[in-house]
Coordinates of C-alpha atoms in Angstrom, one line a residue:
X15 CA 20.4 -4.3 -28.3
X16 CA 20.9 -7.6 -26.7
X17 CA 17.8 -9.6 -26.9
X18 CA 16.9 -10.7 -23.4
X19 CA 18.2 -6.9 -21.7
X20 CA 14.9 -6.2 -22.1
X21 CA 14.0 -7.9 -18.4
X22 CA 15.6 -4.6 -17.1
X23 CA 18.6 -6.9 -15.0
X24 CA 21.5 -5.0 -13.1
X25 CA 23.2 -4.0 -15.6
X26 CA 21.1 -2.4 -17.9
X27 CA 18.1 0.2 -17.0
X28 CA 16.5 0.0 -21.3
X29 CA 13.3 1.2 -20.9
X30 CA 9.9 1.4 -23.1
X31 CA 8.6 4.2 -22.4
X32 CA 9.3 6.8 -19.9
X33 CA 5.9 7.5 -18.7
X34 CA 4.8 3.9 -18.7
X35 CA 8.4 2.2 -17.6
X36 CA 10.0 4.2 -15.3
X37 CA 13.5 3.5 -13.9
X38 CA 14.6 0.4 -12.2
X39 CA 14.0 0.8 -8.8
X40 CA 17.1 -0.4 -6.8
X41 CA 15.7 -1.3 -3.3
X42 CA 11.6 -2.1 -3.4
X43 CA 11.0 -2.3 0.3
X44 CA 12.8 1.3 1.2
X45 CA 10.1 2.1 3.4
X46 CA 8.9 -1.3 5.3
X47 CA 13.3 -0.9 6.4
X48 CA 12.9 2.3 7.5
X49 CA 9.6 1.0 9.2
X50 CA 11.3 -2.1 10.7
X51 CA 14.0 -0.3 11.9
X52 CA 12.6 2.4 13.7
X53 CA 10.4 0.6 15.7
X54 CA 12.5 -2.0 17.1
X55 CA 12.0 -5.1 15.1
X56 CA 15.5 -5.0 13.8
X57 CA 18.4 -6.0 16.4
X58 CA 20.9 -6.1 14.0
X59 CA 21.2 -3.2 11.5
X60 CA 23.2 -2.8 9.2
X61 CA 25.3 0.1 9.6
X62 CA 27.2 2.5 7.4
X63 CA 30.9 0.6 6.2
X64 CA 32.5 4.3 7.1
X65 CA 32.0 4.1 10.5
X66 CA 34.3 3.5 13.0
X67 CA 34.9 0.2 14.4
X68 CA 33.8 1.6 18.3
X69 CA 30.7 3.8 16.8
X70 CA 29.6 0.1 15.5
X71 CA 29.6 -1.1 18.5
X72 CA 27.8 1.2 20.1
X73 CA 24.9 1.3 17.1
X74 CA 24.6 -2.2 17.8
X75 CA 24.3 -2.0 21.3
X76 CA 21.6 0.5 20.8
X77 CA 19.4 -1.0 18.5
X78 CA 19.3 -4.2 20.8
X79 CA 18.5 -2.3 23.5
X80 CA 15.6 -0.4 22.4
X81 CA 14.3 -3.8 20.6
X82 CA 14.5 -4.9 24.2
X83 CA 12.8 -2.0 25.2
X84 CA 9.6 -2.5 22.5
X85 CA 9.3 -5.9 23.5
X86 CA 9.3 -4.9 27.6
X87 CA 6.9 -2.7 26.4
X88 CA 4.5 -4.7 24.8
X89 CA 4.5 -7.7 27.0
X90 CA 4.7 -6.2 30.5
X91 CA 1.1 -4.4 29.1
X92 CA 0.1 -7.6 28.2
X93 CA 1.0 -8.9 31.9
X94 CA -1.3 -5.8 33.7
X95 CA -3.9 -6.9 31.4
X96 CA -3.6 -10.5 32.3
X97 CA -3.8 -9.7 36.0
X98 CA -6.8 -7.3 35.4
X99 CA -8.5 -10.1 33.8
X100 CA -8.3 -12.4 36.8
X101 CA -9.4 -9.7 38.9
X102 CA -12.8 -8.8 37.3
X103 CA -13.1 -13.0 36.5
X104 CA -14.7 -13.0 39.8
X105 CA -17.3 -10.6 39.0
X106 CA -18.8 -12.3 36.3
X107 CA -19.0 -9.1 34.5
X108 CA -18.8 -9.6 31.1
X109 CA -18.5 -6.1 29.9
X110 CA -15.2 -5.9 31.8
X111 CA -13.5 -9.3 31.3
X112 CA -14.0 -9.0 27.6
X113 CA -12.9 -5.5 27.9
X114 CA -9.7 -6.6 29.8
X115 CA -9.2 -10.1 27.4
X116 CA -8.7 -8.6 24.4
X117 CA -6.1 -6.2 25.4
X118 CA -4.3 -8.9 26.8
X119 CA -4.4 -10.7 23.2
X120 CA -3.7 -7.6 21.1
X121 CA -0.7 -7.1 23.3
X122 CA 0.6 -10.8 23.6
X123 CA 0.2 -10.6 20.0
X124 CA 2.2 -7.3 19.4
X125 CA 5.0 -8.4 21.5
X126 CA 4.9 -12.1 19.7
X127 CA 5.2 -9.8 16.2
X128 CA 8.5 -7.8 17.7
X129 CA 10.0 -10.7 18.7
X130 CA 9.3 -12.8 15.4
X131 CA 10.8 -9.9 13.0
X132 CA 13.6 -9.2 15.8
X133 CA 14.0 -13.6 15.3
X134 CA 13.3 -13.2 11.1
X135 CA 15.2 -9.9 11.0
X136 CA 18.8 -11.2 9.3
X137 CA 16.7 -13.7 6.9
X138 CA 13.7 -11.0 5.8
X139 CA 16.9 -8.8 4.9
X140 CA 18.3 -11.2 2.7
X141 CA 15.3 -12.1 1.2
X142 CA 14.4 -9.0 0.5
X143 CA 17.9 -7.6 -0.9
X144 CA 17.6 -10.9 -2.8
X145 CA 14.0 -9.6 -4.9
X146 CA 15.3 -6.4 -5.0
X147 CA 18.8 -7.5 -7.0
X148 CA 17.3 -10.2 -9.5
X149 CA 13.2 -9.0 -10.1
X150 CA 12.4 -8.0 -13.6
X151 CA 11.7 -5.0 -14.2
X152 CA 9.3 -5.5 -17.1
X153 CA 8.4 -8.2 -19.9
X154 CA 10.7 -9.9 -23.1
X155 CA 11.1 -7.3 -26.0
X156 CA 8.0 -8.0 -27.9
X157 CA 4.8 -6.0 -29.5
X158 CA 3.3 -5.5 -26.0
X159 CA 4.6 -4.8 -22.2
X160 CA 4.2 -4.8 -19.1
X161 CA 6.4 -2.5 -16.1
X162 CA 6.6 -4.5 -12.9
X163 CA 6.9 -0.6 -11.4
X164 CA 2.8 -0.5 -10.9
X165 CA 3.1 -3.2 -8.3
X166 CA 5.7 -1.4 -6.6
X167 CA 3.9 2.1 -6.8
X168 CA 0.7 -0.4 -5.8
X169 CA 2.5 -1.9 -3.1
X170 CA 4.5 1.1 -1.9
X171 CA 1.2 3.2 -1.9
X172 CA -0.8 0.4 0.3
X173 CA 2.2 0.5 3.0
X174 CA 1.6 4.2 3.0
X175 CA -2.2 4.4 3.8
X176 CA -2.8 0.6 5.6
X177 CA 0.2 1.8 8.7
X178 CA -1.4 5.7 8.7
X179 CA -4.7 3.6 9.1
X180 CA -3.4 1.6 12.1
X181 CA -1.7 4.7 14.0
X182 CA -4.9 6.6 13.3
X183 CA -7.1 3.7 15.0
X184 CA -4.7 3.1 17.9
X185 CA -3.5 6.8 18.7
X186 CA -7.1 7.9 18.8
X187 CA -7.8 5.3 21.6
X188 CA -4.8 6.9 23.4
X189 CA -5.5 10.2 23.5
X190 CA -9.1 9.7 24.1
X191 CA -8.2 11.3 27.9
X192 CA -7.0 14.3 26.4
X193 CA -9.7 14.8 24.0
X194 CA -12.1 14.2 27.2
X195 CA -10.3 16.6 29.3
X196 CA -10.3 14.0 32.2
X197 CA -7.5 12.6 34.3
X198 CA -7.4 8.8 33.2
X199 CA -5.4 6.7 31.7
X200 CA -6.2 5.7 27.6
X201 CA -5.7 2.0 29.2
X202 CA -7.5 0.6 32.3
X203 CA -5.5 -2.4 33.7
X204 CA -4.1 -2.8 37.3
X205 CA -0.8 -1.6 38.7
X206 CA 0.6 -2.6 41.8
X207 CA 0.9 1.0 42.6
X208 CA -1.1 4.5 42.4
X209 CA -1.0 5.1 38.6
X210 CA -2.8 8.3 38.8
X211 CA -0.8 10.0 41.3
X212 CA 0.8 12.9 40.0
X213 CA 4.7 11.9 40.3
X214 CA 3.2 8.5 38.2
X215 CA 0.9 10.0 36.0
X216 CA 2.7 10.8 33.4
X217 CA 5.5 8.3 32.9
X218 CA 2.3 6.0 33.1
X219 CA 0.5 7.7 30.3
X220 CA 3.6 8.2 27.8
X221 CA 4.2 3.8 28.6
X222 CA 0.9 3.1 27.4
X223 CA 0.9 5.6 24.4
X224 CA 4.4 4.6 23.6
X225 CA 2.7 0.9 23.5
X226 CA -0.5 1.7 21.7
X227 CA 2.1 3.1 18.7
X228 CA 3.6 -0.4 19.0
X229 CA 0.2 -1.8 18.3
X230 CA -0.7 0.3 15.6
X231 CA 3.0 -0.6 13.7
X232 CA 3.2 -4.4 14.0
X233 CA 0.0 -4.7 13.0
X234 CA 0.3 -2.7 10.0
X235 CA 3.8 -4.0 9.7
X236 CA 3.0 -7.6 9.4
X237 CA 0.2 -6.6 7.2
X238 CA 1.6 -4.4 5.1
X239 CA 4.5 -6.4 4.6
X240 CA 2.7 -9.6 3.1
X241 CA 0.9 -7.2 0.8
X242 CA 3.8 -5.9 -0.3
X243 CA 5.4 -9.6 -1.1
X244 CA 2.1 -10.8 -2.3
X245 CA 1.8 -7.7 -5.3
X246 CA 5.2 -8.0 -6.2
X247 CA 4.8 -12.0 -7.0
X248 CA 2.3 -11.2 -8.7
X249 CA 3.5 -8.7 -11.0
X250 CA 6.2 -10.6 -11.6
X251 CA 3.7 -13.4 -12.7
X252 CA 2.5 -10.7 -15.2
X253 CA 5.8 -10.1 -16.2
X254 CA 6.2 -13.5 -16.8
X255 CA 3.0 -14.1 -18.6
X256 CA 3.5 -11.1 -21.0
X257 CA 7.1 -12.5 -22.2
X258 CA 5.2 -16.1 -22.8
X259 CA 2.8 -14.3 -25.2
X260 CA 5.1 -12.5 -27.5
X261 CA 7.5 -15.0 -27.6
X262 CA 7.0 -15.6 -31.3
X263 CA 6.6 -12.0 -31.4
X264 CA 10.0 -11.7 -29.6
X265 CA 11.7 -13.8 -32.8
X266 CA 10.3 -12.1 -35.3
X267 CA 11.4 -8.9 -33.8
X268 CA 15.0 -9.6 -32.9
X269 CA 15.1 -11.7 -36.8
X270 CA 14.4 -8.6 -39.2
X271 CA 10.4 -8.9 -39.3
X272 CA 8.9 -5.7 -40.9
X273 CA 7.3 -2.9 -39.1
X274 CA 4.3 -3.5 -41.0
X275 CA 3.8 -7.5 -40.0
X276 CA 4.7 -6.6 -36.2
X277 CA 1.8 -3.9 -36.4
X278 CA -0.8 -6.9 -37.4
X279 CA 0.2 -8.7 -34.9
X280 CA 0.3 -6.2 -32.1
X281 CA -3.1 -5.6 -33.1
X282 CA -3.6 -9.8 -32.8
X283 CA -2.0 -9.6 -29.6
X284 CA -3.5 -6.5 -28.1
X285 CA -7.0 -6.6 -28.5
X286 CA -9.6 -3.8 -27.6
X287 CA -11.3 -3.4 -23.8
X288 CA -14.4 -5.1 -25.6
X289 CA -12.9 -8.2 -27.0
X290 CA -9.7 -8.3 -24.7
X291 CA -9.7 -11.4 -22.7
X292 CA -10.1 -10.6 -18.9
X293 CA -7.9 -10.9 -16.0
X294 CA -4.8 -12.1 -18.3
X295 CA -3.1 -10.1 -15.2
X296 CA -3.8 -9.3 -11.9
X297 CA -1.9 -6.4 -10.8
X298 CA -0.1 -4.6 -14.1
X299 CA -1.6 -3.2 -17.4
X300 CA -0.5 -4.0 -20.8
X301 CA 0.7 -1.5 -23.4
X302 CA 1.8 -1.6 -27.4
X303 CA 5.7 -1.1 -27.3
X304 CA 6.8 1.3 -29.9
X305 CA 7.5 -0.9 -32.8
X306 CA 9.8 2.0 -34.6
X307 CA 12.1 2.7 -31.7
X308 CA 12.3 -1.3 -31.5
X309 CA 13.5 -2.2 -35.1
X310 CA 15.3 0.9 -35.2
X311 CA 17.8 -0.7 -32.2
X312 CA 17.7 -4.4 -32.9
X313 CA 20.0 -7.0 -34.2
X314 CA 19.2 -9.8 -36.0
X315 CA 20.4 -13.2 -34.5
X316 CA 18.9 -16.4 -35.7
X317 CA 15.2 -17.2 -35.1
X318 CA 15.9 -19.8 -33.2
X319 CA 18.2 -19.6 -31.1
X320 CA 16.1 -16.3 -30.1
X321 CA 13.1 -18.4 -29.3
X322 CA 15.1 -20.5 -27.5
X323 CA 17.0 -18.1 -25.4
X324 CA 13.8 -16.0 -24.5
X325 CA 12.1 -19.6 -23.4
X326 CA 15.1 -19.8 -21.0
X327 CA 15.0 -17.0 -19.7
X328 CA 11.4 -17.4 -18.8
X329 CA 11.9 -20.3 -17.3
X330 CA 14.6 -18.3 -14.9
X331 CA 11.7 -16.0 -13.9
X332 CA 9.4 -18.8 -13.4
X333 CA 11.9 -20.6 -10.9
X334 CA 13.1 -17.1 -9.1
X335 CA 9.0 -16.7 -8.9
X336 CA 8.6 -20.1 -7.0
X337 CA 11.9 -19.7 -5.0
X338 CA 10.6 -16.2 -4.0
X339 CA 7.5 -18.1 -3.0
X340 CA 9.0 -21.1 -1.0
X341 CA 10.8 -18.2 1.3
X342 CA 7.5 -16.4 1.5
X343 CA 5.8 -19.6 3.0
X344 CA 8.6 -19.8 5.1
X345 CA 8.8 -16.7 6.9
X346 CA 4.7 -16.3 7.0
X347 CA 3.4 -20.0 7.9
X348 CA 4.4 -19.1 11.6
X349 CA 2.9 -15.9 11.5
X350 CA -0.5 -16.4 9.7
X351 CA -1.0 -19.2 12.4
X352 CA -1.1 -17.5 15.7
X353 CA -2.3 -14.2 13.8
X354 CA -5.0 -16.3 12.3
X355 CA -5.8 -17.4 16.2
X356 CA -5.5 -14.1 17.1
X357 CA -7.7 -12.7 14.9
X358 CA -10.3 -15.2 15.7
X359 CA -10.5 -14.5 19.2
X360 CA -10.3 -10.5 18.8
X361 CA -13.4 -10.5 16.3
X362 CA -15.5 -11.7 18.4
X363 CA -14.6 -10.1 21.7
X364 CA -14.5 -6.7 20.1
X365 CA -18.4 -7.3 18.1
X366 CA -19.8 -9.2 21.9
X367 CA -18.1 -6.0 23.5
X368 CA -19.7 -3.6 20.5
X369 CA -22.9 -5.5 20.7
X370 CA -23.2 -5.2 24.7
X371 CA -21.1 -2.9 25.9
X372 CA -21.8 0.8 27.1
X373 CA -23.4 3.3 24.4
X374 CA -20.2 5.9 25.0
X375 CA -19.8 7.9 21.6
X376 CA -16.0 7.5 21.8
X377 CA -15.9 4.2 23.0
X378 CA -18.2 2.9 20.6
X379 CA -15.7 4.7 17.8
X380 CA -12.7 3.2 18.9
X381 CA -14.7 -0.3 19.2
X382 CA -15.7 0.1 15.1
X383 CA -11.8 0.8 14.2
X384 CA -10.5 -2.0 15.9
X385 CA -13.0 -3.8 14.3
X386 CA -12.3 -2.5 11.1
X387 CA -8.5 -3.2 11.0
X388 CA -9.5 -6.5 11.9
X389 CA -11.9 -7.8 9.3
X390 CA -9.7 -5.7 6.8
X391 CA -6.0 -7.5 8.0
X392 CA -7.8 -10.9 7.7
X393 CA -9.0 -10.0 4.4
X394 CA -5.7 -9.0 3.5
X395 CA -4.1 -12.0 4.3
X396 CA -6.4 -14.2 2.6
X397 CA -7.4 -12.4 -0.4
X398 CA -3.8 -12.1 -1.4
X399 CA -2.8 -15.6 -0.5
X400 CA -6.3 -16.8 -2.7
X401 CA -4.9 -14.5 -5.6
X402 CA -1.3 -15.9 -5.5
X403 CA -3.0 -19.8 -5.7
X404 CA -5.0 -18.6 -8.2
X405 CA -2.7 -16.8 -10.3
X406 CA 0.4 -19.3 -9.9
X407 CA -0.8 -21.7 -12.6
X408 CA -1.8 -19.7 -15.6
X409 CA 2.0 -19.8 -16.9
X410 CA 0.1 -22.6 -19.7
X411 CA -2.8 -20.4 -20.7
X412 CA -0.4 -17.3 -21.1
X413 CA 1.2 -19.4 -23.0
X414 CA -1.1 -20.5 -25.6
X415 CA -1.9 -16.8 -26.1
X416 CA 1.4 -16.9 -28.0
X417 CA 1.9 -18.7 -31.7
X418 CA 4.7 -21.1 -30.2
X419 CA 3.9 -24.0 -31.8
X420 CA 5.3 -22.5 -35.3
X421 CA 8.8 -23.1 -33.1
X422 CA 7.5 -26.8 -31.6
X423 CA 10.6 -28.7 -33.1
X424 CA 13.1 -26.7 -31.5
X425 CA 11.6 -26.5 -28.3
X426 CA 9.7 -29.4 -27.7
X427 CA 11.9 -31.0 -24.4
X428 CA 11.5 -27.4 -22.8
X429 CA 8.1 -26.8 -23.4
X430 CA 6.8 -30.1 -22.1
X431 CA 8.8 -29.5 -18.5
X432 CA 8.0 -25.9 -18.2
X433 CA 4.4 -26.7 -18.8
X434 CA 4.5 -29.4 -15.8
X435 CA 6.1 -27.0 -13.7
X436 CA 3.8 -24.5 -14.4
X437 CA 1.3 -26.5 -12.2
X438 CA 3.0 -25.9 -9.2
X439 CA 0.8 -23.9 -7.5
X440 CA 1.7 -21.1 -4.9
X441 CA 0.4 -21.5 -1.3
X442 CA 1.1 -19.7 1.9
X443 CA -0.5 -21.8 4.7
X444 CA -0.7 -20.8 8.6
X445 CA 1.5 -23.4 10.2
X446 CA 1.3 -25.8 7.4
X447 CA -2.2 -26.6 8.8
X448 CA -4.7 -24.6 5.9
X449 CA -3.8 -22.6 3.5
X450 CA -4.4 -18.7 3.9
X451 CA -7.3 -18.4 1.1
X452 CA -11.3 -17.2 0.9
X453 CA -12.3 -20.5 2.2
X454 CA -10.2 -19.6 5.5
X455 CA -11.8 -16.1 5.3
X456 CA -15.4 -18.0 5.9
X457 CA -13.8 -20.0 8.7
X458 CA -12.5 -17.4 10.4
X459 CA -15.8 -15.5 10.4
X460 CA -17.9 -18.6 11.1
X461 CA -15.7 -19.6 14.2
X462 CA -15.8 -15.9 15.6
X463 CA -19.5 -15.5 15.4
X464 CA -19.6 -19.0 17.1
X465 CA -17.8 -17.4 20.2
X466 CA -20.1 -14.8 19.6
X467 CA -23.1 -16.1 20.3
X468 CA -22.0 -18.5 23.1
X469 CA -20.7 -15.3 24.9
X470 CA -24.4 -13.7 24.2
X471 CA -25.9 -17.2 25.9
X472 CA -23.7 -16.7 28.6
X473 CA -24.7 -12.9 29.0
X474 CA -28.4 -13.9 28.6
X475 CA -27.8 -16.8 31.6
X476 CA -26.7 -14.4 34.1
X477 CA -29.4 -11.5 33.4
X478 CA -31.9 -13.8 34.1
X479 CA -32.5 -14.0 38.3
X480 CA -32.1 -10.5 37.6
X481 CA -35.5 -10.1 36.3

């Protein structure tokens, strides 16, 4: 048994415990692909090595023509709302121009989000193929463990529900018609022709549902995507964390220490629910490895050149961490900034219109999910981005969990620059302008209810000769 397999690399799938550590998986974002692909945010797949050199060509061709076909989609919808906006700005009616305003933001917005993952596509891949190769799959050979699996289950689970919550809230606006049993269409913005006629009807009808779907999966998409990111940092910040503590733990076990003196300190390490210290990680759950199978596979190198090597290699998670990190800044900090507009805007268009609008039973459903996917994306983005700050600089206090210092003269260089590093807190910022946390949850809010409240004055103004 090689003492640092136990990260789970490539090459070697050693496991704990079968119920607590399954199998590596070998591709973590399966289903956000699958996602990406099929609704047009990917112009450039990449396609099976058998296939011919002409069937290629014509997948490609495909694939950039239906992106181009989403994207139409999405921002010709946003053009008819434009329009219908400047028609009813005359009226004054503000019922109908906030109506017709935030449609034409949720559908700039969707067809900014196509085009940004359609832009993003080639890089997302390679980011994510890169996570995928070189994550760890759980923590250093040791007393206790941790699987990095429960993010992805975590992760893989959120996708599931947060994109059937998004098609739910959209589709159910779009087939409101049918459920009525009325001939209209789910969307009420002006075309330059008859939209209900019956050669139109339809074609109309099937567009805007078609588009409503788009809504529903870049939302979640975006959404779902960060999430993802954001839990599997994370748990590999537990990962890390759990190898710092049983680094001494790790020597003794890979230098011949008896079954009997790793059981008192498994017990040290791994204290009850009462007197366990509290959020030592954020997304996984630790466990006592089975100290029998352990010594019954090891080898016994020297002591320290075992510390040494395991310090190493936790220092190789830490800096794949903070790469991983860099890149997710990268791709999100455009993103987070025109969603975080756009979800300033939408929030309080869609509580003025729930405040003042008509009391229509199915309108005022529809109104309460849009609002709901709203408040719950921003929380999303900014609860996860305040747990990653948060949890980014606790590589020291993981640290001291573990008896190092018995191994200070070997180590003492490397300890002293991986504690400095371990500073180096993780950020993702909306346009490198604030940073995506709580405190821009609060301004979000603040600023929307603002809006709010000078829309009501407005509303209030124009009521008045009326009385």
């Amino acid at each position: 048994m090689a003492s640092l397999q136990f990260h789970g690399n490539v090459d070697a799938d050693i496991r704990y415990e079968v119920d607590l550590d399954p199998a590596r998986e070998s591709n973590l974002f399966r289903l956000l692909m699958g996602l990406q692909l099929a609704m047009g945010m990917k112009p450039s797949p990449r396609l099976p090595k058998w296939w011919p050199k002409w069937l290629k060509l014509v997948g490609n061709l495909l694939a950039k023509a239906y992106c181009a076909m989403v994207i139409f989609t999405s921002l010709h919808l946003g053009v008819l709302f434009t329009k219908t906006t400047l028609d009813v700005l005359p009226t004054g009616e503000l019922q109908a121009i906030t109506d017709a305003l935030t449609m034409t933001i949720i559908y700039f917005f969707t067809g900014y989000g196509t085009i940004y993952w359609c832009v993003r596509s080639r890089r997302l891949l390679a980011y994510m193929e890169h996570i995928s190769r070189d994550y760890r799959h759980h923590s250093l050979a040791g007393v206790t463990f941790v699987s990095s699996h429960a993010s992805f289950t975590k992760s893989r689970n959120f996708t599931t529900v947060w994109i059937m919550a998004c098609l739910l809230g959209v589709i159910s606006w779009g087939v409101s018609p049918l459920i009525l049993g009325i001939r209209m269409l789910p969307l009420q913005c002006w075309y330059p022709f008859d939209a209900l006629a019956p050669i139109t009807y339809s074609a109309v009808y099937a567009t805007q549902l078609f588009g409503q779907i788009l809504v529903g999966v870049t939302y979640g998409f975006g959404g779902s995507l960060f999430v993802t990111l954001s839990l599997l940092l994370l748990g590999q910040f537990d990962v890390l964390y759990c190898s710092l503590k049983n680094l001494d733990a790790h020597a003794k076990l890979l230098a011949g220490e008896s079954v009997n003196s790793l059981s008192m300190l498994q017990n040290e390490l791994l204290l009850k629910d009462s007197s366990r210290e509290l959020n030592q990680y954020a997304v996984l759950q630790e466990h006592p490895t089975d100290l029998l199978m352990m010594c019954s596979r090891r080898k016994y190198p020297e002591r320290g050149n075992v510390f040494h090597s395991a310090l190493v290699e936790c220092v190789r998670l830490h800096r794949f961490i903070l790469h991983c990190a860099v890149e997710l800044e990268n791709l999100f900090s455009p993103y987070c900034l025109v969603k975080s507009l756009q979800i300033t805007f939408q929030l309080c268009l869609l509580v003025f219109v729930g405040v003042s609008g008509t009391r229509v039973v199915l309108r005022i459903v529809n109104q309460l999910q849009y609002l709901g996917l709203t408040l719950f994306e921003l929380l999303m983005f900014t609860y996860c981005g305040e747990l990653l700050s948060r949890h980014s600089i606790r590589s020291g206090d993981a640290f001291w969990r573990g008896a190092w210092w018995k191994h200070a003269h070997l180590i003492r260089q490397d300890i002293l620059i991986f504690l400095v590093n371990s500073r180096r807190a993780v950020h993702v910022s909306a346009g490198k302008f604030y940073v995506m946390d709580v405190n821009r949850l609060r301004s979000v809010i603040t600023q929307a209810f603002s809006f709010l409240t000078l829309l009501q004055k407005l509303a209030a103004k124009k009521a008045e000769p009326n009385l």
